[in-house]
Each structure stands twice: as structure tokens, then as C-alpha cells.
Amino acid sequence: MNLISVKNVKYRYPQSKRYAVDDVSIEIEKGAYVAIVGYNGSGKSTLARLICGLEEPESGSISIEENNRIGIIFQSPKDQLVSGLVQRDTAFGPQNLGLHESEVELRTIESLNIVDMLDRAESSTSALSLGQTQKIALSGVIALLPEIYILDEAVSMLDPDSRRDILDFMRYRHKCGNTIIQITHDLDVVREADTVIGMENGKVIFYGTRKAFMEDEEKVKWIQGPLLPVTDKTTVDFSNSRVALSLKDVSFRYDKSENSKGVSDISFALYRGSITALTGPSGSGKSTILELCAGLLEGEGEIRSCNGKPSFAQQNAKAALFETFAADDVAFGPRNRGLAGKELVSIVKGSMELAAIPYEEFGERGTFALSGGEQRRLSIAGILALDADVILFDEPTAGLDGRRRYEVMKMMHSLANQGKTILFSTHHEDEALFADREIKVKDGRIISDSFTGSFKEANADLMLPYPSAAMLRGLRSLSSGLSGHKKSKLSPIEKLNPAVRMFIFIILFAFSLWARPWYVTLASLVISFVYCKLAGFSLKRLLPAILKILPFLLFFSIFQLIFRPALADEVHFTNWRWFTITPSKLLFCLESILRTASSLTCISAFFVSTPEYDLIDGLKKILHPLTWLRIPVRYFILVVEVIFRFIPLLVDEASSILKTQLIRGALGQKKGRMARIKAIIPLIAPLIIQTIKRSEALADAITMRYFK
């Protein structure tokens, strides 16, 4: 019995000349386990979106048997999350299904337990690694209990143990009668399937059983790609090699809390012409180590680099792209360093060729119209164009097909032969075996290192972080505040019920705006200070903030002195044309300053003591009586929740863009207010583009979580 029927479907994206899905016809039976395989950009993800109804086919038809819920995991896990707190994100779908609170809670606990993230239930989603984010995305789908699971590279960023656990769970769901559709480049996933669909250039080129696919050696090689050679690490000798980069007793914490994630006592040296693999579970600290090496984080200890700062290809490939066309994006870094003309074109072509994204085929392609794998290769090309001596890669092969994965690893080998020093993170065992050296990390510490020689320090000066890294620190703090990280110790206000907390804020805020005369506004300010103290917001932080806006308040006070009429028969301290100073005018200015200070104090205290999840809870309780009048309060609550999710998401996006532009030389190193303003300008255009794309992705995520 056919559950899903796709007949002669064609689809191409707007402004694209080629079909992403070209005359595809497939039938998927109820309870089938299907693996859809093919090179990056072959149309696999587009076909999944068409089946889900997120895209409309240009021609042909798609039919799905009624009463079969679809749960899809997107290729980019950050696009999947709709809430700022882990447990609330997982609970979002079941809540939309109208389930009882106890059932929602049960599903949330079970789903987080399945993906081994129950201990992070109270964590902010913005504080997770990309691998952990992928687990939470999966958790949100599992909680829906869909009849059809569609997983688009859903295990590509997970460590081997987590990947195995997820595949075991999918095998269990299949035995329970669920239909599983996995888009994958992983042969281990293909081995779980009973049907395999192969795609190339938008067309189906293989449609048959797993047995027939696995018996066809050419098809297996097509997906697996060439096997990577294994390096015997016992024979690798660095004794005659120069140290290119060294870390000695390096530690870093993202904040001052005891439970803050980071790394501790990291010491190792990288040798010229070597390839080192950094391995470990998701969230173990690999990305943090790479960002410390790149000068994007400022930690304790010593980092020395012989020839300037390393270049760094981020895990989040999308954030590394901001030009309209592919070739322009690769040219971005060299152009900032003064290259132009034939020399620039030569570097762009060479870098794209080395990253397996040829200039002739991709140079004039739209950057954001590329597939996820193509975008990753393009972001690597942009880093190679910088021609740095030390190159850092964070999960460079995640989401790549076997052929492209091999080409990226071969590229690293070629760079090492040129004398470049390579450090990359990976979850693939064969990639770690390919490297000259493997450093394993767990819980922020190095637990093993295949190199047994003595530690050598780079013969160079200390490497300082980028001056603009302070902007990154500020964005990180802003994101943490907006996401509402849990504190180890709650203030008296935080211990109150969210609805009570909100009610107190509304009363005090309204009083601060209403207060008159001056002695009442002064009393309001004192009450606001007490409220701020009880909320756990330091007055040492509050007072400088008020002093910063004081010049603006005084400036507006001048206008009040000009335009506010004086009272009859009162004393005039100054009488110069239309500008007069009288006791009533001075008192009015004083009242305005006190009211502004009081209201700002209330707002600061409220937001520091009421994170997103408490605000949502408080709103639900306060607005609940409106549901009796059949007012759709749920829509308003969702808008507020999406706003609180979207703002830190964009802050994190801005942070990723800033990191890339620092590495690629877009941001000046000069200090001063004007320099800071100029430094922000390059962020605007790419951030606007990402805002639009993120909003579209968030809309898709909400749709697939069955919000009505």
C-alpha cells in the first residue's frame, strides 16, 4: 500500500535556470525504510521539502495518505529550533497538538532522554554546540510521534556513539511500523534501509532494494567515495619540524558560573607541515579550542604563533558567506588584503579548485542558492584564499558526500605538503586515522594525544586576540542575557511565580511613568533601586548605564526649558528672549530625569530576573482570562516566544559573521568610536540577508511543528 506517491514532479528555485528536482516519480510504502542518496546538490533535500509541502511542485503531483503526521529534521539544525530553552523547544510540537500538560511533559522527558540531552533540559538552545543542536532538533521531532520520519543528514554532526544511538532508535521506530526516510551520505545509514533511491542532477538514477544497491560496487563507491589512507602515527616524527603554533596551559570559560562550559589546561604544539585531528563528543570543547587558536577568544595561558594569526573555517558554513556570487565571496578576503586584477582572479580560481568547487561551474552561481554541501566547500575556498601558514577547520566535511569528503581531506594533504599546518575537528574515525596526529578532547580537557614526544613551545611572541574580539564578547553576553541562562543562585524576585513577577513589574513601571511631583518621582526611583537590588541586578552596573544616558536627558531638558511655559508670578532666574529658567521648569526637568531613571531601572530589573521562559509563563497566566472571551491568546504568546528566540538567534548570527569578517580582514584594527562604527558597517548587509533567511526557516520550523 503506497503511503507517499510522487509522480513526474519538477521543481526549480526562483531565479534558477536548472531544475532542483527533474521529473521524479517514486512510491513509498507504509512502514518502509528508505535511504535517499546522492552527491551534494543532487536534489535530495528539495525532494524532502516537496514531500512535506514546504515547496509546491512546478508540475507533477504528490499525494500522501491522510492522517499520517510528518516529522522532518532539516539539514541545518539551527533552522529547526523555535524556543530559547531546550525543554520548551521539545515541548512546542506536543503543545500544538493540544495534548494535556502531563502528556506534553512525559513526551518531552522521553524525547530528550532518547537523544541523551535530558541533563541539558534547562539549558539555553543558543549555548549548545552544533552537534547538540542537532540532537535537540531530533528531540523536537520525536516528541511529535509522527508516522513518517524524514531525516535530512540528521546524524552528520554527531559523534559515533550518538550516531549509533539515533540509528538504533530509528530501527526501533521502523519495527513499530513507522515510515523512515533518511537523506544521507553514510553507508551505515544505507545498511539500515530496505529501499534505496539514488539522485543526481535532480533525477532519480537508482530505485531499488538495499541488497541490489550494496551488491553494485560502482554504486557503493559512488556514495562512499574513495577510501582514505591510514597514517601509522607511531612512525610520524616531528623532531626535525618547526613549531608553527603552540598552546600552553590555556583555559577559557564562557561565563563565571561554576557550570560554565569551556576548556581547561590545554597544552599542545602544532608542527609545520602536519595534519592534526581534534576529536571528541559533541560539546566537548573542540570548537572552543579552535577559536582560541584563531584569536577569536581571549583565555588564560599562552598561545604563540610563528607567522601571524591562523585562518579559520567555521562549523557554521552559512555564516561564512555574505557576497551575492560565489567567486566574489572567495575574493572577499584577498581583496581586503589589497589584491586585485589578475593576481586576485588567479587566487580565487586556485582556491575554488582546491576546495572542490570549480570556478568555471560555480563562480557565477548565487551563493545562497547553493546546497548545504556546496556552501561548506565555498566557505573553505574563502579561507584557503587567505594563504595563511596555519589553517583551522571546524567539522570541514560535515554534510559532504563521500567524493567531496575525500577531496577535502586530499586538499588538507596537499596543503600540508606545501608546508601548511592543519588542525581540524571531526567525528569521522577514518578522518582521524588519516591525520598525522589525533588529539582527543572530553569535558574541555585533552584526554589523549597520539604524539608522545615532549612539548615544544613556538619560538615566537605571544599571539593576542583580535582587538575586535571584544565585540564578540559583548555579543556573547547579550545572547546569554536574552536567552535567560539559569543562575546558580536565585534572587528573591526570581523565586516568585512568573505571573506575580510580571504583575509587580507592571505596577512599578506604571508608577514610575505616572509619578508626580518631584518628591514622588524620587520615591519611585528609590523603590526601583530596591526592586533592582531584590532582582539581583547590580547597582554598580546600573548607575554607569544611567550616567551614560544623562547627557541626552540634559539635552532634552534644554528644549523643555525653552518650550515649557513658566507659571504666573514665579521667580525668573534667567530671562533671555524665549529662554527662561524658573523653579517650575527646573522641577519639571528634574521630574523627567527621575522618571526616566526609574523606568529604566524597572526594565533592567525585570529582564535580568525574568528570562524568556518565565516571561512566557507569566503572559500565559495573565492573559488566560481572555481565552474565555475566545480571544486567540496563543497567537500573541507565539509571537512573543518567536521574538525571544529570534533575537538571540540573530545575535549569534552576527557573532558568526563577525568572526568570519575578522578572519578575512574586513574589520579594521584601529581603536576609537568612529573605528567601531566603521567596523559594524560590514555586518549590516550579510545580517539583513541572514535575517530574511532565518525568518523563512523559522516559519518552516513552526509549520512542521503543527502550529495552527
Coordinates of C-alpha atoms in Angstrom, one line a residue, residues 255-689:
D255 CA 31.0 33.0 31.9
K256 CA 31.9 33.0 35.6
S257 CA 29.3 30.4 36.7
E258 CA 30.6 27.1 38.1
N259 CA 28.7 25.1 35.4
S260 CA 30.0 27.2 32.5
K261 CA 31.3 25.2 29.6
G262 CA 34.8 25.8 28.3
V263 CA 38.2 24.2 28.3
S264 CA 40.9 23.8 30.9
D265 CA 44.7 23.4 30.9
I266 CA 45.1 22.8 27.1
S267 CA 48.7 22.3 26.1
F268 CA 50.0 21.1 22.7
A269 CA 52.2 22.3 19.8
L270 CA 51.4 22.0 16.1
Y271 CA 54.3 21.3 13.8
R272 CA 54.9 22.8 10.3
G273 CA 53.5 20.6 7.5
S274 CA 51.4 18.4 9.8
I275 CA 47.8 17.4 9.9
T276 CA 46.2 17.1 13.4
A277 CA 42.7 15.8 14.0
L278 CA 40.8 17.1 17.1
T279 CA 38.2 14.5 18.2
G280 CA 35.7 14.1 21.0
P281 CA 31.9 14.1 21.7
S282 CA 29.6 16.9 20.8
G283 CA 30.1 19.8 23.2
S284 CA 33.5 18.6 24.5
G285 CA 35.3 21.9 23.6
K286 CA 36.7 21.3 20.2
S287 CA 35.2 24.4 18.6
T288 CA 36.4 26.5 21.7
I289 CA 40.0 25.3 21.2
L290 CA 39.9 26.2 17.5
E291 CA 38.5 29.7 18.3
L292 CA 41.2 30.2 20.9
C293 CA 43.8 29.2 18.3
A294 CA 42.3 31.6 15.8
G295 CA 42.4 34.6 18.2
L296 CA 38.6 34.9 18.4
L297 CA 38.5 34.2 22.2
E298 CA 40.6 35.5 25.0
G299 CA 41.6 32.9 27.6
E300 CA 44.2 32.3 30.2
G301 CA 47.6 30.8 29.4
E302 CA 49.9 31.3 26.4
I303 CA 49.3 31.0 22.7
R304 CA 52.2 31.5 20.3
S305 CA 52.1 31.6 16.5
C306 CA 55.2 32.0 14.2
N307 CA 53.6 33.7 11.2
G308 CA 50.6 35.7 12.3
K309 CA 47.1 34.5 13.2
P310 CA 45.8 31.3 11.7
S311 CA 42.9 31.3 9.3
F312 CA 39.7 29.5 10.5
A313 CA 36.8 27.9 8.6
Q314 CA 33.8 27.8 11.0
Q315 CA 31.5 24.9 11.5
N316 CA 28.5 27.2 10.6
A317 CA 29.3 27.5 6.9
K318 CA 26.3 29.6 6.1
A319 CA 27.5 32.4 8.4
A320 CA 30.8 32.5 6.5
L321 CA 29.1 33.5 3.2
F322 CA 27.9 37.1 2.6
E323 CA 28.6 38.0 -1.1
T324 CA 25.9 37.5 -3.7
F325 CA 28.0 35.4 -6.1
A326 CA 30.3 32.5 -5.2
A327 CA 33.5 33.9 -6.8
D328 CA 33.0 37.3 -5.1
D329 CA 32.7 35.6 -1.7
V330 CA 36.1 33.8 -2.2
A331 CA 37.6 37.1 -3.4
F332 CA 36.4 38.9 -0.2
G333 CA 39.5 38.1 1.9
P334 CA 42.2 38.7 -0.6
R335 CA 40.6 41.9 -1.8
N336 CA 40.6 43.2 1.8
R337 CA 44.3 42.5 1.8
G338 CA 45.0 44.6 -1.2
L339 CA 45.0 42.1 -4.1
A340 CA 43.4 43.0 -7.4
G341 CA 43.3 42.2 -11.1
K342 CA 44.9 39.0 -12.5
E343 CA 46.5 38.1 -9.2
L344 CA 43.1 38.2 -7.4
V345 CA 41.4 36.1 -10.1
S346 CA 44.3 33.6 -10.0
I347 CA 44.0 33.1 -6.2
V348 CA 40.2 32.8 -6.4
K349 CA 40.3 30.2 -9.2
G350 CA 43.0 28.2 -7.4
S351 CA 41.3 28.3 -4.0
M352 CA 37.9 27.2 -5.5
E353 CA 39.6 24.4 -7.4
L354 CA 41.5 23.2 -4.3
A355 CA 38.2 23.2 -2.3
A356 CA 36.5 21.1 -5.0
I357 CA 34.1 23.8 -6.1
P358 CA 35.5 24.7 -9.6
Y359 CA 35.3 28.4 -10.6
E360 CA 34.0 27.5 -14.1
E361 CA 31.0 25.7 -12.7
F362 CA 30.3 27.7 -9.5
G363 CA 31.9 31.1 -10.0
E364 CA 28.8 32.9 -11.2
R365 CA 26.3 30.8 -9.1
G366 CA 24.3 32.6 -6.4
T367 CA 25.9 32.0 -3.0
F368 CA 22.7 31.3 -1.2
A369 CA 21.2 29.2 -3.9
L370 CA 23.9 26.5 -3.3
S371 CA 23.2 23.3 -1.5
G372 CA 24.5 22.9 2.1
G373 CA 27.5 20.9 1.0
E374 CA 28.3 23.3 -1.8
Q375 CA 28.1 26.2 0.7
R376 CA 30.5 24.4 3.0
R377 CA 33.1 23.9 0.2
L378 CA 32.7 27.5 -0.8
S379 CA 33.4 28.7 2.8
I380 CA 36.5 26.6 2.8
A381 CA 37.6 28.2 -0.5
G382 CA 37.2 31.6 1.1
I383 CA 39.6 30.6 3.9
L384 CA 42.2 29.0 1.5
A385 CA 42.3 32.3 -0.4
L386 CA 43.9 33.9 2.6
D387 CA 47.0 31.8 2.2
A388 CA 47.7 31.5 5.9
D389 CA 50.5 29.3 7.3
V390 CA 48.2 27.7 9.9
I391 CA 44.7 26.7 8.8
L392 CA 42.0 25.6 11.2
F393 CA 38.9 23.7 10.1
D394 CA 35.8 23.0 12.3
E395 CA 34.0 19.9 11.0
P396 CA 35.0 20.7 7.4
T397 CA 33.4 17.5 6.0
A398 CA 30.0 17.6 7.8
G399 CA 27.2 17.0 5.4
L400 CA 29.5 16.3 2.4
D401 CA 29.1 13.3 0.1
G402 CA 31.9 10.7 0.1
R403 CA 33.5 12.0 -3.1
R404 CA 33.7 15.6 -1.8
R405 CA 34.8 14.4 1.7
Y406 CA 37.7 12.6 0.1
E407 CA 38.6 15.7 -1.9
V408 CA 38.6 18.0 1.2
M409 CA 40.9 15.5 3.0
K410 CA 43.1 15.3 -0.1
M411 CA 43.2 19.1 -0.1
M412 CA 44.5 19.1 3.5
H413 CA 47.2 16.6 2.5
S414 CA 48.2 18.9 -0.4
L415 CA 48.3 21.9 1.9
A416 CA 50.5 20.0 4.4
N417 CA 52.9 19.1 1.6
Q418 CA 53.2 22.8 0.8
G419 CA 54.3 23.4 4.4
K420 CA 50.9 24.5 5.8
T421 CA 49.9 23.4 9.3
I422 CA 46.4 21.9 9.6
L423 CA 44.2 21.4 12.7
F424 CA 40.7 20.2 12.1
S425 CA 37.9 18.8 14.2
T426 CA 36.0 15.7 13.1
H427 CA 33.5 12.9 14.2
H428 CA 34.7 10.6 11.5
E429 CA 37.0 7.8 12.6
D430 CA 38.6 7.4 9.1
E431 CA 39.5 11.1 9.0
A432 CA 41.2 10.8 12.4
L433 CA 43.1 7.8 11.2
F434 CA 44.1 9.7 8.0
A435 CA 45.7 12.6 10.1
D436 CA 49.3 12.5 11.3
R437 CA 48.1 13.0 14.8
E438 CA 44.9 12.7 16.9
I439 CA 44.1 14.8 20.0
K440 CA 41.1 13.6 21.9
V441 CA 39.0 16.0 24.0
K442 CA 36.4 15.3 26.6
D443 CA 34.7 17.7 29.0
G444 CA 37.0 20.5 28.0
R445 CA 40.2 18.6 28.6
I446 CA 42.7 16.7 26.5
I447 CA 42.3 13.0 27.4
S448 CA 44.8 11.6 24.9
D449 CA 47.3 12.6 22.3
S450 CA 48.8 10.2 19.8
F451 CA 52.0 12.3 19.8
T452 CA 54.2 11.1 22.6
G453 CA 57.1 13.5 22.2
S454 CA 58.0 16.3 24.5
F455 CA 56.1 19.6 24.3
K456 CA 57.9 22.4 22.3
E457 CA 56.9 26.0 22.5
A458 CA 56.7 28.1 19.3
N459 CA 59.7 30.4 19.0
A460 CA 57.5 33.4 18.6
D461 CA 55.9 36.3 20.5
L462 CA 52.5 35.7 22.3
M463 CA 49.6 35.8 19.9
L464 CA 47.0 38.3 21.1
P465 CA 43.3 38.0 20.2
Y466 CA 41.8 40.3 17.6
P467 CA 41.1 43.8 19.0
S468 CA 37.5 43.5 17.7
A469 CA 37.1 40.2 19.7
A470 CA 35.7 42.5 22.4
M471 CA 32.7 42.9 20.2
L472 CA 32.3 39.1 20.2
R473 CA 32.5 39.0 23.9
G474 CA 29.7 41.7 24.1
L475 CA 27.5 39.8 21.6
R476 CA 28.0 36.6 23.6
S477 CA 27.0 38.3 26.8
L478 CA 23.9 39.8 25.1
S479 CA 22.9 36.4 23.7
S480 CA 23.3 34.8 27.1
G481 CA 21.2 37.5 28.7
L482 CA 18.4 37.3 26.1
S483 CA 18.4 33.5 26.3
G484 CA 18.0 33.6 30.0
H485 CA 20.7 31.3 31.3
K486 CA 19.9 29.8 34.7
K487 CA 21.8 31.2 37.6
S488 CA 23.3 29.0 40.4
K489 CA 21.7 31.3 43.0
L490 CA 18.2 32.9 42.5
S491 CA 17.4 36.4 43.7
P492 CA 14.3 37.0 45.9
I493 CA 12.4 38.3 42.9
E494 CA 13.4 35.3 40.7
K495 CA 11.9 32.9 43.3
L496 CA 8.4 34.4 42.8
N497 CA 5.8 33.0 40.5
P498 CA 6.3 34.4 36.9
A499 CA 2.8 35.9 36.9
V500 CA 3.5 37.6 40.2
R501 CA 6.8 38.8 38.9
M502 CA 5.2 40.3 35.9
F503 CA 2.4 41.9 37.9
I504 CA 5.0 43.6 40.2
F505 CA 6.9 44.9 37.2
I506 CA 3.8 46.3 35.5
I507 CA 2.7 48.1 38.8
L508 CA 6.2 49.6 39.4
F509 CA 6.8 50.5 35.8
A510 CA 3.4 52.3 35.6
F511 CA 4.1 54.1 38.9
S512 CA 7.5 55.3 37.6
L513 CA 5.8 56.8 34.5
W514 CA 2.9 58.3 36.4
A515 CA 4.8 59.7 39.4
R516 CA 4.5 63.4 40.1
P517 CA 5.6 65.8 41.7
W518 CA 9.4 65.6 42.1
Y519 CA 9.4 64.0 45.6
V520 CA 7.0 61.3 44.4
T521 CA 9.3 60.6 41.4
L522 CA 12.3 60.5 43.8
A523 CA 10.4 58.0 46.0
S524 CA 9.7 56.0 42.8
L525 CA 13.4 55.9 41.9
V526 CA 14.3 54.7 45.4
I527 CA 11.6 51.9 45.1
S528 CA 13.0 51.0 41.7
F529 CA 16.5 50.7 43.2
V530 CA 15.2 48.4 45.9
Y531 CA 13.4 46.4 43.2
C532 CA 16.6 46.2 41.2
K533 CA 18.6 45.0 44.2
L534 CA 16.0 42.3 45.0
A535 CA 16.1 41.2 41.4
G536 CA 19.8 40.6 41.6
F537 CA 20.9 43.3 39.2
S538 CA 24.0 45.0 40.5
L539 CA 23.7 48.8 41.1
K540 CA 27.3 49.0 40.1
R541 CA 26.2 48.1 36.5
L542 CA 23.0 50.1 36.7
L543 CA 24.5 53.5 37.7
P544 CA 27.0 53.8 34.9
A545 CA 24.3 52.9 32.4
I546 CA 22.1 55.8 33.8
L547 CA 25.1 58.2 33.7
K548 CA 25.7 57.3 30.1
I549 CA 22.2 58.5 29.1
L550 CA 22.2 61.5 31.4
P551 CA 23.7 63.9 28.8
F552 CA 20.8 63.0 26.4
L553 CA 18.3 63.7 29.2
L554 CA 20.0 67.1 29.9
F555 CA 20.0 67.9 26.2
F556 CA 16.2 67.3 26.1
S557 CA 15.8 69.3 29.3
I558 CA 17.1 72.4 27.4
F559 CA 14.1 72.1 25.0
Q560 CA 11.8 71.8 28.0
L561 CA 13.3 75.0 29.4
I562 CA 12.6 76.7 26.1
F563 CA 9.1 75.5 25.3
R564 CA 7.5 74.8 28.7
P565 CA 5.6 78.0 29.8
A566 CA 6.5 79.5 33.2
L567 CA 4.0 79.8 36.0
A568 CA 2.5 83.2 36.7
D569 CA 4.3 85.4 39.2
E570 CA 7.2 82.9 39.8
V571 CA 10.8 83.9 40.0
H572 CA 12.8 84.0 36.8
F573 CA 16.4 83.1 37.4
T574 CA 17.2 83.8 33.7
N575 CA 15.2 85.8 31.2
W576 CA 16.9 85.8 27.8
R577 CA 14.4 86.1 25.0
W578 CA 12.4 82.9 24.8
F579 CA 14.9 81.0 27.1
T580 CA 13.9 81.4 30.7
I581 CA 14.8 79.4 33.8
T582 CA 12.2 79.2 36.6
P583 CA 11.7 77.0 39.6
S584 CA 8.7 75.1 38.0
K585 CA 10.8 74.4 34.8
L586 CA 13.7 73.1 36.8
L587 CA 11.4 70.9 38.9
F588 CA 9.8 69.6 35.7
C589 CA 13.2 68.7 34.2
L590 CA 14.2 67.0 37.5
E591 CA 11.0 65.0 37.4
S592 CA 11.6 63.9 33.8
I593 CA 15.1 62.7 34.6
L594 CA 14.0 60.9 37.8
R595 CA 11.1 59.3 35.9
T596 CA 13.3 58.1 33.1
A597 CA 15.9 56.7 35.5
S598 CA 13.2 55.0 37.5
S599 CA 11.5 53.4 34.5
L600 CA 14.9 52.2 33.1
T601 CA 15.8 50.7 36.4
C602 CA 12.5 48.8 36.5
I603 CA 13.0 47.5 33.0
S604 CA 16.6 46.4 33.8
A605 CA 15.5 44.6 37.0
F606 CA 12.6 42.9 35.2
F607 CA 14.7 41.5 32.3
V608 CA 17.5 40.3 34.5
S609 CA 15.1 38.4 36.8
T610 CA 12.7 37.2 34.1
P611 CA 14.2 35.1 31.3
E612 CA 12.2 34.2 28.2
Y613 CA 10.6 31.0 29.7
D614 CA 9.3 32.8 32.8
L615 CA 8.0 35.7 30.7
I616 CA 6.1 33.3 28.5
D617 CA 4.6 31.6 31.6
G618 CA 3.7 34.8 33.2
L619 CA 2.0 36.1 30.0
K620 CA 0.0 32.8 29.7
K621 CA -1.4 33.2 33.2
I622 CA -2.1 36.9 33.0
L623 CA -3.8 36.6 29.6
H624 CA -5.6 33.3 30.3
P625 CA -8.9 35.0 31.3
L626 CA -9.1 36.4 27.7
T627 CA -9.4 32.8 26.4
W628 CA -12.9 32.7 28.0
L629 CA -13.8 35.5 25.6
R630 CA -12.4 33.3 22.7
I631 CA -9.6 35.8 22.1
P632 CA -6.7 33.9 20.4
V633 CA -4.1 34.5 23.1
R634 CA -2.0 31.6 21.8
Y635 CA -1.0 33.6 18.7
F636 CA 0.2 36.5 20.7
I637 CA 2.2 34.2 23.0
L638 CA 3.8 32.5 20.0
V639 CA 4.8 35.9 18.5
V640 CA 6.5 36.9 21.8
E641 CA 8.2 33.4 22.0
V642 CA 9.4 33.7 18.4
I643 CA 10.7 37.2 19.1
F644 CA 12.7 36.0 22.1
R645 CA 14.0 33.0 20.1
F646 CA 14.8 35.1 17.0
I647 CA 16.7 38.0 18.7
P648 CA 19.4 35.8 20.3
L649 CA 19.5 33.8 17.0
L650 CA 20.4 36.9 15.1
V651 CA 22.9 37.9 17.8
D652 CA 24.6 34.6 17.3
E653 CA 24.4 35.0 13.5
A654 CA 26.0 38.4 13.9
S655 CA 28.7 36.9 16.0
S656 CA 29.4 34.2 13.4
I657 CA 29.5 36.8 10.6
L658 CA 31.8 39.0 12.8
K659 CA 34.2 36.0 13.3
T660 CA 34.4 35.4 9.6
Q661 CA 35.0 39.0 8.7
L662 CA 37.7 39.3 11.4
I663 CA 39.5 36.3 9.9
R664 CA 39.1 37.6 6.3
G665 CA 40.3 41.1 7.2
A666 CA 37.1 43.1 6.7
L667 CA 37.2 44.8 10.2
G668 CA 39.9 47.4 10.9
Q669 CA 42.2 47.1 13.8
K670 CA 42.0 50.8 14.7
K671 CA 40.5 51.9 18.0
G672 CA 38.1 54.7 18.7
R673 CA 34.4 55.4 18.3
M674 CA 34.5 56.1 14.6
A675 CA 36.5 52.9 14.0
R676 CA 33.9 50.9 15.9
I677 CA 31.1 52.4 13.7
K678 CA 33.1 51.5 10.6
A679 CA 33.6 48.0 11.9
I680 CA 29.9 47.4 12.3
I681 CA 29.0 48.5 8.7
P682 CA 30.3 45.3 7.0
L683 CA 28.0 43.3 9.3
I684 CA 24.8 45.0 8.1
A685 CA 24.3 43.6 4.6
P686 CA 25.0 40.0 5.4
L687 CA 23.0 40.2 8.6
I688 CA 20.0 41.5 6.7
I689 CA 20.3 38.6 4.3

